[in-house]
Structure formats: structure tokens, C-alpha cells
Short mmCIF file of N, CA, C and O in Angstrom, two decimals:
data_model
loop_
_atom_site.label_atom_id
_atom_site.label_comp_id
_atom_site.label_asym_id
_atom_site.label_seq_id
_atom_site.Cartn_x
_atom_site.Cartn_y
_atom_site.Cartn_z
N GLU A 1 0.83 -1.17 0.00
CA GLU A 1 0.00 0.00 0.00
C GLU A 1 0.89 1.25 0.00
O GLU A 1 1.85 1.32 0.75
N VAL A 2 0.55 2.21 -0.83
CA VAL A 2 1.28 3.46 -0.89
C VAL A 2 0.78 4.37 0.21
O VAL A 2 -0.41 4.69 0.27
N ARG A 3 1.69 4.79 1.07
CA ARG A 3 1.36 5.70 2.15
C ARG A 3 2.43 6.79 2.23
O ARG A 3 3.57 6.56 1.83
N VAL A 4 2.04 7.95 2.75
CA VAL A 4 2.98 9.03 2.96
C VAL A 4 2.82 9.58 4.37
O VAL A 4 1.74 9.49 4.96
N VAL A 5 3.89 10.14 4.88
CA VAL A 5 3.87 10.83 6.15
C VAL A 5 4.37 12.25 5.92
O VAL A 5 5.53 12.44 5.55
N GLU A 6 3.49 13.21 6.12
CA GLU A 6 3.85 14.62 5.99
C GLU A 6 4.30 15.14 7.35
O GLU A 6 3.75 14.74 8.38
N SER A 7 5.26 16.03 7.34
CA SER A 7 5.76 16.59 8.58
C SER A 7 6.28 18.00 8.35
O SER A 7 6.50 18.42 7.22
N GLY A 8 6.48 18.71 9.44
CA GLY A 8 7.07 20.04 9.38
C GLY A 8 6.09 21.18 9.53
O GLY A 8 6.51 22.34 9.66
N GLY A 9 4.81 20.90 9.52
CA GLY A 9 3.83 21.96 9.64
C GLY A 9 3.78 22.51 11.06
O GLY A 9 3.65 21.75 12.02
N VAL A 10 3.88 23.83 11.17
CA VAL A 10 3.82 24.52 12.45
C VAL A 10 3.14 25.86 12.26
O VAL A 10 2.72 26.20 11.15
N SER A 11 3.03 26.60 13.33
CA SER A 11 2.54 27.98 13.25
C SER A 11 3.71 28.91 12.97
O SER A 11 4.78 28.79 13.57
N VAL A 12 3.50 29.83 12.05
CA VAL A 12 4.54 30.77 11.66
C VAL A 12 3.90 32.12 11.39
O VAL A 12 2.75 32.20 10.96
N GLN A 13 4.63 33.18 11.64
CA GLN A 13 4.11 34.50 11.39
C GLN A 13 4.14 34.85 9.90
O GLN A 13 5.00 34.36 9.16
N ALA A 14 3.20 35.67 9.49
CA ALA A 14 3.17 36.13 8.11
C ALA A 14 4.51 36.73 7.72
O ALA A 14 5.11 37.48 8.49
N GLY A 15 4.95 36.39 6.52
CA GLY A 15 6.25 36.84 6.04
C GLY A 15 7.37 35.87 6.33
O GLY A 15 8.47 36.02 5.77
N GLY A 16 7.11 34.88 7.16
CA GLY A 16 8.11 33.91 7.51
C GLY A 16 8.21 32.78 6.51
O GLY A 16 7.52 32.76 5.49
N SER A 17 9.07 31.82 6.83
CA SER A 17 9.34 30.69 5.94
C SER A 17 9.18 29.38 6.68
O SER A 17 9.33 29.31 7.90
N LEU A 18 8.93 28.34 5.90
CA LEU A 18 8.74 27.01 6.47
C LEU A 18 8.99 25.98 5.39
O LEU A 18 8.66 26.22 4.22
N ARG A 19 9.56 24.85 5.76
CA ARG A 19 9.71 23.74 4.84
C ARG A 19 8.98 22.53 5.39
O ARG A 19 9.21 22.13 6.53
N ILE A 20 8.11 21.98 4.59
CA ILE A 20 7.41 20.76 4.97
C ILE A 20 7.93 19.60 4.12
O ILE A 20 8.41 19.80 3.01
N SER A 21 7.81 18.40 4.67
CA SER A 21 8.37 17.23 4.03
C SER A 21 7.34 16.12 3.92
O SER A 21 6.36 16.09 4.67
N CYS A 22 7.60 15.22 3.01
CA CYS A 22 6.75 14.06 2.79
C CYS A 22 7.65 12.87 2.51
O CYS A 22 8.43 12.89 1.56
N THR A 23 7.52 11.85 3.32
CA THR A 23 8.26 10.61 3.11
C THR A 23 7.28 9.50 2.81
O THR A 23 6.30 9.32 3.52
N ALA A 24 7.56 8.75 1.76
CA ALA A 24 6.63 7.74 1.27
C ALA A 24 7.12 6.33 1.54
O ALA A 24 8.33 6.07 1.63
N SER A 25 6.18 5.44 1.62
CA SER A 25 6.46 4.01 1.68
C SER A 25 5.52 3.31 0.72
O SER A 25 4.48 3.84 0.34
N GLY A 26 5.89 2.11 0.33
CA GLY A 26 5.06 1.36 -0.58
C GLY A 26 5.35 1.57 -2.04
O GLY A 26 4.76 0.89 -2.89
N PHE A 27 6.23 2.50 -2.35
CA PHE A 27 6.68 2.70 -3.71
C PHE A 27 8.01 3.43 -3.70
O PHE A 27 8.41 3.98 -2.67
N THR A 28 8.67 3.45 -4.82
CA THR A 28 9.98 4.06 -4.93
C THR A 28 9.88 5.34 -5.74
O THR A 28 9.34 5.34 -6.86
N PHE A 29 10.40 6.44 -5.20
CA PHE A 29 10.35 7.72 -5.89
C PHE A 29 11.05 7.66 -7.24
O PHE A 29 10.65 8.35 -8.17
N ASP A 30 12.09 6.86 -7.33
CA ASP A 30 12.82 6.74 -8.59
C ASP A 30 11.92 6.30 -9.74
O ASP A 30 12.16 6.63 -10.90
N ASP A 31 10.88 5.54 -9.41
CA ASP A 31 9.98 5.03 -10.43
C ASP A 31 8.73 5.87 -10.60
O ASP A 31 7.89 5.57 -11.44
N ALA A 32 8.61 6.91 -9.78
CA ALA A 32 7.41 7.74 -9.81
C ALA A 32 7.47 8.77 -10.92
O ALA A 32 8.54 9.24 -11.31
N SER A 33 6.30 9.12 -11.41
CA SER A 33 6.20 10.18 -12.39
C SER A 33 5.87 11.49 -11.67
O SER A 33 6.55 11.85 -10.71
N ASP A 34 4.83 12.19 -12.13
CA ASP A 34 4.48 13.46 -11.50
C ASP A 34 3.93 13.26 -10.09
O ASP A 34 3.10 12.39 -9.85
N MET A 35 4.41 14.08 -9.17
CA MET A 35 3.91 14.11 -7.81
C MET A 35 3.58 15.56 -7.47
O MET A 35 3.85 16.46 -8.26
N GLY A 36 3.01 15.77 -6.29
CA GLY A 36 2.70 17.14 -5.95
C GLY A 36 2.21 17.33 -4.54
O GLY A 36 2.12 16.40 -3.75
N TRP A 37 1.92 18.59 -4.24
CA TRP A 37 1.35 19.00 -2.96
C TRP A 37 -0.02 19.62 -3.18
O TRP A 37 -0.20 20.46 -4.08
N TYR A 38 -0.96 19.22 -2.36
CA TYR A 38 -2.28 19.83 -2.30
C TYR A 38 -2.45 20.49 -0.94
O TYR A 38 -1.71 20.20 0.00
N ARG A 39 -3.44 21.37 -0.84
CA ARG A 39 -3.77 21.93 0.46
C ARG A 39 -5.27 22.16 0.55
O ARG A 39 -5.95 22.35 -0.45
N GLN A 40 -5.75 22.14 1.78
CA GLN A 40 -7.16 22.41 2.04
C GLN A 40 -7.29 23.23 3.31
O GLN A 40 -6.81 22.84 4.37
N SER A 41 -7.95 24.36 3.19
CA SER A 41 -8.27 25.21 4.32
C SER A 41 -9.74 25.01 4.66
O SER A 41 -10.51 24.50 3.83
N PRO A 42 -10.15 25.44 5.85
CA PRO A 42 -11.57 25.26 6.22
C PRO A 42 -12.54 25.92 5.26
O PRO A 42 -13.66 25.43 5.10
N ALA A 43 -12.13 27.00 4.61
CA ALA A 43 -13.02 27.75 3.73
C ALA A 43 -12.85 27.42 2.26
O ALA A 43 -13.50 28.02 1.41
N ALA A 44 -11.99 26.47 1.93
CA ALA A 44 -11.69 26.18 0.54
C ALA A 44 -11.72 24.69 0.25
O ALA A 44 -11.72 23.86 1.17
N SER A 45 -11.73 24.37 -1.02
CA SER A 45 -11.66 22.99 -1.46
C SER A 45 -10.21 22.52 -1.51
O SER A 45 -9.27 23.30 -1.32
N CYS A 46 -10.04 21.26 -1.79
CA CYS A 46 -8.71 20.69 -1.98
C CYS A 46 -8.11 21.24 -3.26
O CYS A 46 -8.64 21.02 -4.35
N GLU A 47 -7.03 21.99 -3.14
CA GLU A 47 -6.43 22.63 -4.31
C GLU A 47 -5.01 22.15 -4.52
O GLU A 47 -4.25 21.93 -3.58
N LEU A 48 -4.67 22.02 -5.78
CA LEU A 48 -3.32 21.62 -6.15
C LEU A 48 -2.41 22.82 -6.06
O LEU A 48 -2.62 23.83 -6.74
N VAL A 49 -1.38 22.72 -5.23
CA VAL A 49 -0.46 23.82 -4.99
C VAL A 49 0.72 23.78 -5.94
O VAL A 49 1.12 24.80 -6.52
N SER A 50 1.29 22.60 -6.11
CA SER A 50 2.51 22.47 -6.90
C SER A 50 2.69 21.04 -7.35
O SER A 50 2.25 20.10 -6.68
N THR A 51 3.35 20.87 -8.49
CA THR A 51 3.70 19.54 -8.98
C THR A 51 5.18 19.51 -9.34
O THR A 51 5.81 20.54 -9.57
N ILE A 52 5.71 18.29 -9.39
CA ILE A 52 7.08 18.09 -9.81
C ILE A 52 7.15 16.81 -10.63
O ILE A 52 6.60 15.78 -10.23
N SER A 53 7.79 16.88 -11.77
CA SER A 53 7.87 15.73 -12.65
C SER A 53 9.00 14.81 -12.23
O SER A 53 9.79 15.11 -11.33
N SER A 54 9.10 13.68 -12.92
CA SER A 54 10.13 12.70 -12.60
C SER A 54 11.53 13.25 -12.81
O SER A 54 12.48 12.82 -12.15
N ASP A 55 11.68 14.20 -13.73
CA ASP A 55 12.99 14.79 -13.97
C ASP A 55 13.21 16.09 -13.18
O ASP A 55 14.21 16.78 -13.39
N GLY A 56 12.28 16.41 -12.29
CA GLY A 56 12.43 17.56 -11.42
C GLY A 56 11.83 18.85 -11.91
O GLY A 56 12.02 19.89 -11.28
N THR A 57 11.10 18.82 -13.01
CA THR A 57 10.47 20.03 -13.52
C THR A 57 9.30 20.43 -12.64
O THR A 57 8.36 19.65 -12.47
N PRO A 58 9.32 21.64 -12.08
CA PRO A 58 8.24 22.06 -11.18
C PRO A 58 7.17 22.88 -11.88
O PRO A 58 7.39 23.45 -12.95
N ALA A 59 6.02 22.92 -11.26
CA ALA A 59 4.94 23.80 -11.68
C ALA A 59 4.20 24.26 -10.44
O ALA A 59 4.13 23.54 -9.44
N TYR A 60 3.64 25.49 -10.50
CA TYR A 60 3.03 26.09 -9.32
C TYR A 60 1.71 26.75 -9.65
O TYR A 60 1.51 27.29 -10.74
N ASP A 61 0.82 26.70 -8.68
CA ASP A 61 -0.39 27.49 -8.77
C ASP A 61 -0.01 28.96 -8.68
O ASP A 61 0.97 29.33 -8.02
N ASP A 62 -0.80 29.81 -9.33
CA ASP A 62 -0.51 31.24 -9.34
C ASP A 62 -0.43 31.83 -7.93
O ASP A 62 0.31 32.79 -7.69
N SER A 63 -1.19 31.26 -7.01
CA SER A 63 -1.25 31.81 -5.67
C SER A 63 0.06 31.67 -4.90
O SER A 63 0.29 32.38 -3.92
N VAL A 64 0.92 30.74 -5.33
CA VAL A 64 2.18 30.51 -4.63
C VAL A 64 3.40 30.73 -5.51
O VAL A 64 4.54 30.63 -5.03
N GLN A 65 3.19 31.02 -6.78
CA GLN A 65 4.29 31.23 -7.71
C GLN A 65 5.23 32.32 -7.19
O GLN A 65 4.79 33.40 -6.80
N GLY A 66 6.50 32.01 -7.18
CA GLY A 66 7.49 32.96 -6.72
C GLY A 66 7.76 32.91 -5.23
O GLY A 66 8.72 33.53 -4.75
N ARG A 67 6.93 32.20 -4.49
CA ARG A 67 7.10 32.09 -3.04
C ARG A 67 7.43 30.67 -2.59
O ARG A 67 8.14 30.50 -1.61
N PHE A 68 6.89 29.67 -3.27
CA PHE A 68 7.08 28.28 -2.89
C PHE A 68 8.01 27.59 -3.88
O PHE A 68 8.05 27.91 -5.07
N THR A 69 8.74 26.59 -3.38
CA THR A 69 9.61 25.78 -4.21
C THR A 69 9.42 24.31 -3.86
O THR A 69 9.55 23.92 -2.70
N ILE A 70 9.10 23.51 -4.86
CA ILE A 70 8.93 22.08 -4.66
C ILE A 70 10.21 21.36 -5.09
O ILE A 70 10.88 21.78 -6.03
N SER A 71 10.54 20.30 -4.38
CA SER A 71 11.70 19.51 -4.73
C SER A 71 11.48 18.06 -4.31
O SER A 71 10.57 17.77 -3.53
N ARG A 72 12.30 17.18 -4.82
CA ARG A 72 12.22 15.77 -4.45
C ARG A 72 13.60 15.18 -4.35
O ARG A 72 14.52 15.54 -5.10
N ASP A 73 13.76 14.28 -3.40
CA ASP A 73 15.01 13.56 -3.19
C ASP A 73 14.67 12.08 -3.33
O ASP A 73 14.17 11.46 -2.39
N ASN A 74 14.91 11.55 -4.50
CA ASN A 74 14.52 10.18 -4.77
C ASN A 74 15.25 9.17 -3.89
O ASN A 74 14.69 8.14 -3.52
N ALA A 75 16.50 9.46 -3.56
CA ALA A 75 17.28 8.57 -2.72
C ALA A 75 16.67 8.42 -1.33
O ALA A 75 16.80 7.38 -0.70
N LYS A 76 16.03 9.48 -0.85
CA LYS A 76 15.40 9.47 0.47
C LYS A 76 13.90 9.20 0.41
O LYS A 76 13.25 9.19 1.45
N ASN A 77 13.38 9.01 -0.78
CA ASN A 77 11.94 8.82 -0.96
C ASN A 77 11.15 9.96 -0.31
O ASN A 77 10.11 9.74 0.32
N THR A 78 11.65 11.16 -0.48
CA THR A 78 11.09 12.31 0.21
C THR A 78 10.87 13.47 -0.76
O THR A 78 11.68 13.72 -1.64
N MET A 79 9.76 14.16 -0.56
CA MET A 79 9.43 15.35 -1.32
C MET A 79 9.29 16.51 -0.35
O MET A 79 8.85 16.34 0.79
N TYR A 80 9.65 17.70 -0.80
CA TYR A 80 9.65 18.88 0.05
C TYR A 80 8.85 20.01 -0.58
O TYR A 80 8.67 20.08 -1.80
N LEU A 81 8.39 20.90 0.27
CA LEU A 81 7.82 22.15 -0.18
C LEU A 81 8.38 23.26 0.69
O LEU A 81 8.07 23.35 1.87
N GLN A 82 9.23 24.08 0.09
CA GLN A 82 9.78 25.24 0.77
C GLN A 82 8.83 26.41 0.57
O GLN A 82 8.53 26.77 -0.57
N MET A 83 8.37 26.98 1.65
CA MET A 83 7.39 28.05 1.60
C MET A 83 8.00 29.32 2.18
O MET A 83 8.37 29.35 3.35
N ASN A 84 8.10 30.34 1.36
CA ASN A 84 8.66 31.62 1.78
C ASN A 84 7.60 32.71 1.69
O ASN A 84 6.61 32.59 0.97
N ASN A 85 7.84 33.79 2.42
CA ASN A 85 6.92 34.92 2.44
C ASN A 85 5.48 34.46 2.64
O ASN A 85 4.57 34.80 1.89
N LEU A 86 5.29 33.69 3.68
CA LEU A 86 3.98 33.10 3.93
C LEU A 86 2.92 34.16 4.21
O LEU A 86 3.19 35.18 4.85
N LYS A 87 1.73 33.89 3.72
CA LYS A 87 0.59 34.77 3.88
C LYS A 87 -0.48 34.09 4.71
O LYS A 87 -0.51 32.86 4.80
N LEU A 88 -1.37 34.88 5.26
CA LEU A 88 -2.46 34.33 6.07
C LEU A 88 -3.26 33.30 5.29
O LEU A 88 -3.68 32.28 5.84
N GLU A 89 -3.47 33.55 4.01
CA GLU A 89 -4.27 32.65 3.20
C GLU A 89 -3.57 31.34 2.86
O GLU A 89 -4.18 30.45 2.27
N ASP A 90 -2.30 31.21 3.23
CA ASP A 90 -1.60 29.94 3.07
C ASP A 90 -1.96 28.94 4.16
O ASP A 90 -1.57 27.78 4.08
N THR A 91 -2.65 29.39 5.18
CA THR A 91 -3.07 28.51 6.26
C THR A 91 -3.93 27.38 5.71
O THR A 91 -4.95 27.62 5.06
N ALA A 92 -3.51 26.16 5.96
CA ALA A 92 -4.22 25.00 5.43
C ALA A 92 -3.55 23.73 5.94
O ALA A 92 -2.46 23.76 6.50
N VAL A 93 -4.21 22.62 5.71
CA VAL A 93 -3.58 21.32 5.85
C VAL A 93 -2.98 20.98 4.50
O VAL A 93 -3.66 21.01 3.48
N TYR A 94 -1.71 20.65 4.49
CA TYR A 94 -1.00 20.35 3.26
C TYR A 94 -0.83 18.84 3.11
O TYR A 94 -0.42 18.16 4.04
N TYR A 95 -1.19 18.34 1.93
CA TYR A 95 -1.16 16.92 1.65
C TYR A 95 -0.17 16.61 0.53
O TYR A 95 -0.14 17.30 -0.49
N CYS A 96 0.58 15.57 0.73
CA CYS A 96 1.52 15.08 -0.26
C CYS A 96 0.85 14.05 -1.14
O CYS A 96 0.17 13.14 -0.65
N ALA A 97 1.04 14.17 -2.44
CA ALA A 97 0.39 13.28 -3.40
C ALA A 97 1.43 12.59 -4.27
O ALA A 97 1.98 13.21 -5.18
N PRO A 98 1.67 11.30 -4.04
CA PRO A 98 2.58 10.57 -4.93
C PRO A 98 1.98 10.32 -6.30
O PRO A 98 2.70 9.97 -7.22
N GLU A 99 0.68 10.47 -6.40
CA GLU A 99 -0.03 10.36 -7.66
C GLU A 99 -1.06 11.48 -7.73
O GLU A 99 -1.74 11.76 -6.75
N LEU A 100 -1.16 12.13 -8.88
CA LEU A 100 -2.05 13.27 -9.03
C LEU A 100 -3.44 12.85 -9.47
O LEU A 100 -3.66 11.72 -9.88
N ASN A 101 -4.36 13.79 -9.36
CA ASN A 101 -5.73 13.63 -9.85
C ASN A 101 -6.51 12.54 -9.14
O ASN A 101 -7.36 11.87 -9.74
N ILE A 102 -6.23 12.36 -7.87
CA ILE A 102 -6.98 11.44 -7.02
C ILE A 102 -7.88 12.28 -6.12
O ILE A 102 -7.39 13.01 -5.26
N PRO A 103 -9.19 12.18 -6.28
CA PRO A 103 -10.12 13.06 -5.53
C PRO A 103 -10.02 12.96 -4.02
O PRO A 103 -10.38 13.90 -3.32
N THR A 104 -9.54 11.83 -3.52
CA THR A 104 -9.49 11.62 -2.08
C THR A 104 -8.16 12.03 -1.45
O THR A 104 -7.90 11.72 -0.29
N THR A 105 -7.33 12.73 -2.20
CA THR A 105 -6.03 13.15 -1.68
C THR A 105 -6.16 13.93 -0.37
O THR A 105 -5.39 13.70 0.58
N CYS A 106 -7.11 14.86 -0.30
CA CYS A 106 -7.33 15.65 0.90
C CYS A 106 -8.28 14.99 1.89
O CYS A 106 -8.72 15.63 2.84
N ARG A 107 -8.56 13.73 1.65
CA ARG A 107 -9.38 12.95 2.57
C ARG A 107 -8.65 11.70 3.02
O ARG A 107 -9.28 10.69 3.34
N GLY A 108 -7.34 11.74 3.03
CA GLY A 108 -6.54 10.67 3.59
C GLY A 108 -6.17 9.55 2.66
O GLY A 108 -5.80 8.47 3.13
N GLU A 109 -6.22 9.78 1.35
CA GLU A 109 -5.88 8.74 0.40
C GLU A 109 -4.46 8.24 0.62
O GLU A 109 -4.19 7.04 0.60
N TRP A 110 -3.53 9.19 0.83
CA TRP A 110 -2.12 8.83 0.96
C TRP A 110 -1.59 9.04 2.38
O TRP A 110 -0.77 8.23 2.86
N GLY A 111 -2.01 10.10 3.01
CA GLY A 111 -1.55 10.44 4.34
C GLY A 111 -2.48 11.42 5.02
O GLY A 111 -3.48 11.86 4.43
N GLN A 112 -2.17 11.80 6.23
CA GLN A 112 -3.05 12.63 7.04
C GLN A 112 -2.80 14.12 6.89
O GLN A 112 -3.56 14.93 7.42
N GLY A 113 -1.75 14.51 6.19
CA GLY A 113 -1.45 15.91 5.99
C GLY A 113 -0.71 16.52 7.16
O GLY A 113 -0.54 15.91 8.21
N THR A 114 -0.26 17.75 6.96
CA THR A 114 0.40 18.50 8.02
C THR A 114 -0.16 19.91 8.04
O THR A 114 -0.34 20.54 7.00
N GLN A 115 -0.46 20.39 9.23
CA GLN A 115 -1.12 21.68 9.40
C GLN A 115 -0.10 22.81 9.37
O GLN A 115 0.85 22.82 10.15
N VAL A 116 -0.33 23.76 8.49
CA VAL A 116 0.46 24.99 8.44
C VAL A 116 -0.46 26.14 8.82
O VAL A 116 -1.50 26.34 8.19
N THR A 117 -0.08 26.87 9.84
CA THR A 117 -0.88 27.99 10.30
C THR A 117 -0.04 29.26 10.24
O THR A 117 1.03 29.33 10.83
N VAL A 118 -0.54 30.24 9.51
CA VAL A 118 0.14 31.52 9.36
C VAL A 118 -0.63 32.57 10.14
O VAL A 118 -1.83 32.75 9.93
N SER A 119 0.04 33.25 11.02
CA SER A 119 -0.59 34.24 11.87
C SER A 119 -0.01 35.62 11.62
O SER A 119 1.09 35.78 11.08
N SER A 120 -0.76 36.63 12.01
CA SER A 120 -0.31 38.01 11.85
C SER A 120 0.54 38.43 13.03
O SER A 120 0.60 37.75 14.06
#
């Protein structure tokens, strides 16, 4: 079974930075294609934040472009999301997705997510 454990989510002040991580089991990152990060806040739906291809090519939602950086370390079976210049609206539970376009990603398909809270 493919499972992930997200970690690193904490409370941070607006304008600050944070890096969250995702470590997977049940599959090998070396063999994975596109992966990504989703997030869900109480007032919003599950939204795709960023993706990264097997060769490391990233893509970002407009809301985080220029502030977030996605990366992957295949040797460690780990994916990261570096978040800079955090805004209040970035507050959400962040979910790691070893496979994209799965509707249950924000409902525990792969892991339980990690809470990021941005305060003023």
C-alpha cells in the first residue's frame, strides 16, 4: 500500500518561511512520475499547490508562484515544499500526493497531511 507521512507543519508569522516534508512508503520515488502537494483550508476545497515531474520540472499554482519551491530527493523517498513569504491565506492542511488527480487526496488517500498555520 502506498502511504505518505507529511511533517514540518507549524505555526509561523506572516512573512516567515517554512519547509514541509513528505516521506513515502510502498513505492519508490525513482519510479514515480508526476507528484505534488495539495492543500485544504476550512473555507476552501482541496487545491493543487505544486507539482514536480520525474525529472524535477516544477509547476506552481498562481497563488504561490514565486514564493514556494517544490523539490524531491529520490534517494530518500522524500518530497519537500519550501514556503517563503507566507501569507495568512496559506493557512491549510498540506497533503503530499505521490499520484495526481486522485479526488481523495485531501481525505486521507495517501496520508493525514500536516497543518500549516500563518498568523499576523
